Short mmCIF file of C-alpha atoms in Angstrom, two decimals:
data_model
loop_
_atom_site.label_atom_id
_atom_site.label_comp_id
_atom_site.label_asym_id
_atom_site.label_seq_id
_atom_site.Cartn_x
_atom_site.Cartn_y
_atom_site.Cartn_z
CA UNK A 1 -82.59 275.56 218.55
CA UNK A 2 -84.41 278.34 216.74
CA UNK A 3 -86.08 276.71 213.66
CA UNK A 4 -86.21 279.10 210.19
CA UNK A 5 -88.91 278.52 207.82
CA UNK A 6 -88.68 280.24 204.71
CA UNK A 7 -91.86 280.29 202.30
CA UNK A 8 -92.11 279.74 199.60
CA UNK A 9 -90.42 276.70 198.82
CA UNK A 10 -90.06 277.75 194.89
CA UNK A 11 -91.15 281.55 193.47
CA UNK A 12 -91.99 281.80 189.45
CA UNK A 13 -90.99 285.44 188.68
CA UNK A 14 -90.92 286.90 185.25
CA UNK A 15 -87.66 289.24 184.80
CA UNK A 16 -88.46 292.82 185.37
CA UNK A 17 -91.09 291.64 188.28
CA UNK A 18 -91.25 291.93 191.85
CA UNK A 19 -90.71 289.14 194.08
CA UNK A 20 -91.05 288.75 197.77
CA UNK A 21 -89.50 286.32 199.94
CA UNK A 22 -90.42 285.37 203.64
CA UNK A 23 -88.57 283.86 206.14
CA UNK A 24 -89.93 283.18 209.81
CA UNK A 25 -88.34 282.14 213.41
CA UNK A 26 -89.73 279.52 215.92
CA UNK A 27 -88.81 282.69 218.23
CA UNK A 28 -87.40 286.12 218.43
CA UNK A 29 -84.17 286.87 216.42
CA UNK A 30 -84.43 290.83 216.97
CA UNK A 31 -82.89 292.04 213.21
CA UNK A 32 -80.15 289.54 213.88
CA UNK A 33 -80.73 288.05 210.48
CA UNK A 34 -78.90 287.56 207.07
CA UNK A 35 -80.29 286.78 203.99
CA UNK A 36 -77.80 284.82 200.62
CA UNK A 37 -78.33 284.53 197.22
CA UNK A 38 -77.02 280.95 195.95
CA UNK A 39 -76.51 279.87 192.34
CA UNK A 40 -75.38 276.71 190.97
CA UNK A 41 -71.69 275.65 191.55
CA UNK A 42 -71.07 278.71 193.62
CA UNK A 43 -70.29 279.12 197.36
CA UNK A 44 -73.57 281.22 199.12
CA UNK A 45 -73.10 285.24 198.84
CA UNK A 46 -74.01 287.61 201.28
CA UNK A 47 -77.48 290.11 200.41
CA UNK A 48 -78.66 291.66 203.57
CA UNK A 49 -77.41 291.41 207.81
CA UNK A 50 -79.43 293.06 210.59
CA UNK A 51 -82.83 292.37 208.33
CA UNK A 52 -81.98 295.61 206.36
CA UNK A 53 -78.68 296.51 205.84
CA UNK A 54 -77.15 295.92 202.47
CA UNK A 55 -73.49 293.99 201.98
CA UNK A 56 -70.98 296.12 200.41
CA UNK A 57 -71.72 295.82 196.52
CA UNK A 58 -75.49 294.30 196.92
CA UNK A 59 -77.54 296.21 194.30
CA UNK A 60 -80.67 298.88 195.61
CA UNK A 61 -83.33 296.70 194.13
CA UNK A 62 -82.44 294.27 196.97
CA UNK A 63 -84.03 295.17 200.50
CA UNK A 64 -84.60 293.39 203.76
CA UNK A 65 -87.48 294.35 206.01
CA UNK A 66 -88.64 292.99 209.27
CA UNK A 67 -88.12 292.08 212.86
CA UNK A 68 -88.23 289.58 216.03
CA UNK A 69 -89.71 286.49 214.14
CA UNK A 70 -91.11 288.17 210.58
CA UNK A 71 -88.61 288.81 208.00
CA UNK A 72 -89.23 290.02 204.15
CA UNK A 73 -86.60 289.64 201.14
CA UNK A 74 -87.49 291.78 198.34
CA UNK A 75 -85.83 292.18 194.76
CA UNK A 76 -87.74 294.92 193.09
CA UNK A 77 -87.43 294.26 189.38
CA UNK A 78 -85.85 290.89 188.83
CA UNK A 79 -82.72 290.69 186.75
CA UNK A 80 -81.36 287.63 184.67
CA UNK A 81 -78.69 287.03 187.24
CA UNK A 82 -80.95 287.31 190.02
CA UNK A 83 -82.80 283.97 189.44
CA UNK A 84 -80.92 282.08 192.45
CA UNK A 85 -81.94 280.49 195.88
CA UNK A 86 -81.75 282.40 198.92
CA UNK A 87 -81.32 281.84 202.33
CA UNK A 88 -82.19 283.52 205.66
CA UNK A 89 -79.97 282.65 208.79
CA UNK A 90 -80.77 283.89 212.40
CA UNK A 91 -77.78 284.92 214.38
CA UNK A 92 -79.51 286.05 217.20
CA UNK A 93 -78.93 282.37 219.22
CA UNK A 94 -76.24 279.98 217.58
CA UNK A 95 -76.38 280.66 213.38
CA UNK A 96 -79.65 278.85 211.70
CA UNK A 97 -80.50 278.88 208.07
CA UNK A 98 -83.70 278.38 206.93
CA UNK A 99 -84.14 275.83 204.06
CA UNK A 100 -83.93 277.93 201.39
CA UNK A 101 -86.65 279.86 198.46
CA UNK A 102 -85.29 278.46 194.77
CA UNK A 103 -86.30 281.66 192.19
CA UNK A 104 -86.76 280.89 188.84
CA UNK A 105 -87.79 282.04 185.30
CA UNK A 106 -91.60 282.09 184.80
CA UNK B 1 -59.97 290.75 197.50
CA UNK B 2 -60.98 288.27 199.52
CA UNK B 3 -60.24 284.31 199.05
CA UNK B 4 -61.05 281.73 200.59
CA UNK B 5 -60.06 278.41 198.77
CA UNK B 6 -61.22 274.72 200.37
CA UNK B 7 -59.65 271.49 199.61
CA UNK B 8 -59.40 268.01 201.08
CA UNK B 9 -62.51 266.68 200.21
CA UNK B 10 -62.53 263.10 199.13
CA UNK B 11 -64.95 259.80 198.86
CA UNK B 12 -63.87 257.80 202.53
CA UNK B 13 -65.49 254.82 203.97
CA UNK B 14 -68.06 255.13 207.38
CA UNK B 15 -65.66 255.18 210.07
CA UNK B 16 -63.01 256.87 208.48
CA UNK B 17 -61.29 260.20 208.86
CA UNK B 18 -60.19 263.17 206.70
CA UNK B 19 -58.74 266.72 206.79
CA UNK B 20 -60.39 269.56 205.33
CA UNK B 21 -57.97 272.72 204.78
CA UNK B 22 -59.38 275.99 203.77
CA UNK B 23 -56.51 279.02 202.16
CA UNK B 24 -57.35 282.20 202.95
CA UNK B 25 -56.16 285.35 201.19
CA UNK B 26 -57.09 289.06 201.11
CA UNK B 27 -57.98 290.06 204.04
CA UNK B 28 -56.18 289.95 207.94
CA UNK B 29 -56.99 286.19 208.89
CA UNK B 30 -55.86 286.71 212.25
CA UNK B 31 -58.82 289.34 212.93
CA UNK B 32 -62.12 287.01 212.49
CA UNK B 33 -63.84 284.02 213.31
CA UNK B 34 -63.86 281.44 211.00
CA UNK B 35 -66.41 278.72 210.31
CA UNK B 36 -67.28 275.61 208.35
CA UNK B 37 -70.62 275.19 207.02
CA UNK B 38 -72.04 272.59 205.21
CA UNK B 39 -74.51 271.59 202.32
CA UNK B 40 -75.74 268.00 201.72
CA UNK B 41 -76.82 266.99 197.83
CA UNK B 42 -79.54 269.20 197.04
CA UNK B 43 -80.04 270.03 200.94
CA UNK B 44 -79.98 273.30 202.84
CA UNK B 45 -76.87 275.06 204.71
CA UNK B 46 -76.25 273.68 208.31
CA UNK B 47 -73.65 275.36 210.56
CA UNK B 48 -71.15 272.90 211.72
CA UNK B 49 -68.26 274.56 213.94
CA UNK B 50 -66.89 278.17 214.71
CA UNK B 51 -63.21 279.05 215.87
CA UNK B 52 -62.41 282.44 217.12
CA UNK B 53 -59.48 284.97 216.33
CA UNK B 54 -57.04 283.64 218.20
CA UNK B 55 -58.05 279.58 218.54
CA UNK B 56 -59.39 280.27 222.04
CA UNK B 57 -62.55 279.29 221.80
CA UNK B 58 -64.42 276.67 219.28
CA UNK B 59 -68.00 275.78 219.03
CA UNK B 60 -69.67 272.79 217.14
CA UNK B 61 -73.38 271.37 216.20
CA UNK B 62 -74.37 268.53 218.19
CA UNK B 63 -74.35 266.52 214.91
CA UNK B 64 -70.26 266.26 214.81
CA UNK B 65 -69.61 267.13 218.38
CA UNK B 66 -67.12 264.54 219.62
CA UNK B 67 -66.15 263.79 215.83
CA UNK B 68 -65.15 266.74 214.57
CA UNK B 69 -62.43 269.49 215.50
CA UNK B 70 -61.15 272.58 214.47
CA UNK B 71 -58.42 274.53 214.11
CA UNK B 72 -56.02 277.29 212.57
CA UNK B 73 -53.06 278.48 211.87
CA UNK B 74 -52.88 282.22 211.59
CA UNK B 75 -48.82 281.90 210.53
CA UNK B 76 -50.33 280.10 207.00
CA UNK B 77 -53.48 281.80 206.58
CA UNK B 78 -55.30 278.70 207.39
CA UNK B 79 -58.46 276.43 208.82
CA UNK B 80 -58.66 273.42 208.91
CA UNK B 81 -61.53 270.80 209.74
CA UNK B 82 -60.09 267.12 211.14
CA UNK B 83 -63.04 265.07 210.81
CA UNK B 84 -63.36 261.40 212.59
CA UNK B 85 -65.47 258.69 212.84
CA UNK B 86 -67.64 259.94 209.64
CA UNK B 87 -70.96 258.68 208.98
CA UNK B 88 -72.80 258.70 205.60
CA UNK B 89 -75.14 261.51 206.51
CA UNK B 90 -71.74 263.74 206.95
CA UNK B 91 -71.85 263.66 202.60
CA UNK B 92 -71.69 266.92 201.75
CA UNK B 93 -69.98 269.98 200.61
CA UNK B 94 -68.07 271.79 202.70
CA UNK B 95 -67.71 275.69 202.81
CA UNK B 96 -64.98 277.36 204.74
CA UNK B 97 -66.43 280.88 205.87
CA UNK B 98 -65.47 284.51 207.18
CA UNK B 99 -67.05 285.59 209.87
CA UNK B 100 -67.37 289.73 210.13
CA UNK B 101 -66.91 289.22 213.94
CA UNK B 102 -63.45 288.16 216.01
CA UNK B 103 -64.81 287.27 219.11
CA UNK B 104 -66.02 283.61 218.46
CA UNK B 105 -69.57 283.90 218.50
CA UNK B 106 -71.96 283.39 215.43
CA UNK B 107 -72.72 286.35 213.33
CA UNK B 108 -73.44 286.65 209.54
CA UNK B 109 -70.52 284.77 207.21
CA UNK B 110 -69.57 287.95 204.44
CA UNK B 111 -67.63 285.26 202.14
CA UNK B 112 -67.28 282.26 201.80
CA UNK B 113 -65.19 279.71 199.45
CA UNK B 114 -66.47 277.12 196.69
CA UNK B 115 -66.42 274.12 198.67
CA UNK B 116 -65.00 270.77 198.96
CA UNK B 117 -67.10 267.74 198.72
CA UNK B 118 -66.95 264.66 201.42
CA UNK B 119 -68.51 261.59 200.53
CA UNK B 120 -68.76 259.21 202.84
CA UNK B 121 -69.61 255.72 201.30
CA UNK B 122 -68.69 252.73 201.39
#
């Protein structure tokens, strides 16, 4: 199984910040991987699949970079409605998640 | 748009069974894979089985292989999750997800319902 680890754990942004998310594979995934914003109460929401490429409706200041087992999630300027946990999942092999970076309000 | 609405989810006792239904709306069912994912309490997302356009082909984790199985109906609109022999680590909630993909492998999930919450206690 390919393991995800996503660091880190918990990210302290102030709104209007940048904030950069990481997610890494136990082995090779290509860009077959997805990245979810979660908030409370709600089912998970797709961001970002092949590393990059934005869902229909995903807002610019979201962008995924990366490849094979180094991944980057990166919200440019941090909105109110942004402060969520996220996800990466491999789909390269099976589906994975990783176990998740919690955002909040510094 | 797109809908997908769980239900089914109830407190049952170790050993016990239950079926999970998921309503789906908006969209051609009868094109995609579907798939049920689940999150324990304050726990991460773990893939638990995949069925493909047409029922053909289904694919679980190893945690509910044997347990678990599931299905569709493509005259309701519908997925369903029969789930045997449950175990207290199967607590969780349950989310029924769209797969962008028809063939019955894994991809990415672009929507998925609320959830419906098993507990399994006794």
């Amino acid at each position: 199984e390919i393991v995800m680890t996503q660091s880190p754990a918990t990210l302290s942004v102030s709104p209007g910040e940048r904030a950069t998310l990481s997610c890494r594979a136990s082995q090779s995934v290509s860009i077959n991987l997805a990245w979810y914003q979660q908030k409370p109460g709600q089912g998970p929401r797709l961001l970002i699949y092949g590393a990059s490429t934005r869902a229909t409706g995903v807002p610019a200041r979201f962008s995924g970079s990366g490849s094979g087992t180094e991944f980057t999630l990166t919200i440019s300027s941090l909105q109110s409605e942004d402060f969520a946990v996220y996800y990466c999942q491999q789909y390269n092999k099976g589906g994975t998640f990783g176990q998740g970076t919690k955002v909040e309000i510094k | 748009e797109v809908q997908l609405v769980e239900s089914g989810g109830v407190v049952v006792q170790p050993g016990g069974s239950l079926r999970l239904s998921c309503a789906a709306s908006g969209f051609t069912f009868d094109d995609y894979t579907m798939h049920w994912v689940r999150q324990a309490p304050g726990k991460g997302l773990e893939w638990v089985s995949l069925i493909s356009w047409d029922g053909s082909r289904t694919y679980y984790a190893d945690s509910v292989k044997g347990r678990f199985t599931i299905s569709r109906d493509n005259s309701k609109n519908s997925l369903y999750l029969q789930m045997n022999s449950l175990r207290p680590e199967d607590t969780a909630l349950y989310y029924c997800a769209k797969d962008q993909d028809p063939t019955g492998t894994v991809t990415y999930f672009d929507y998925w319902g609320q959830g419906t919450l098993v507990t399994v206690s006794s």
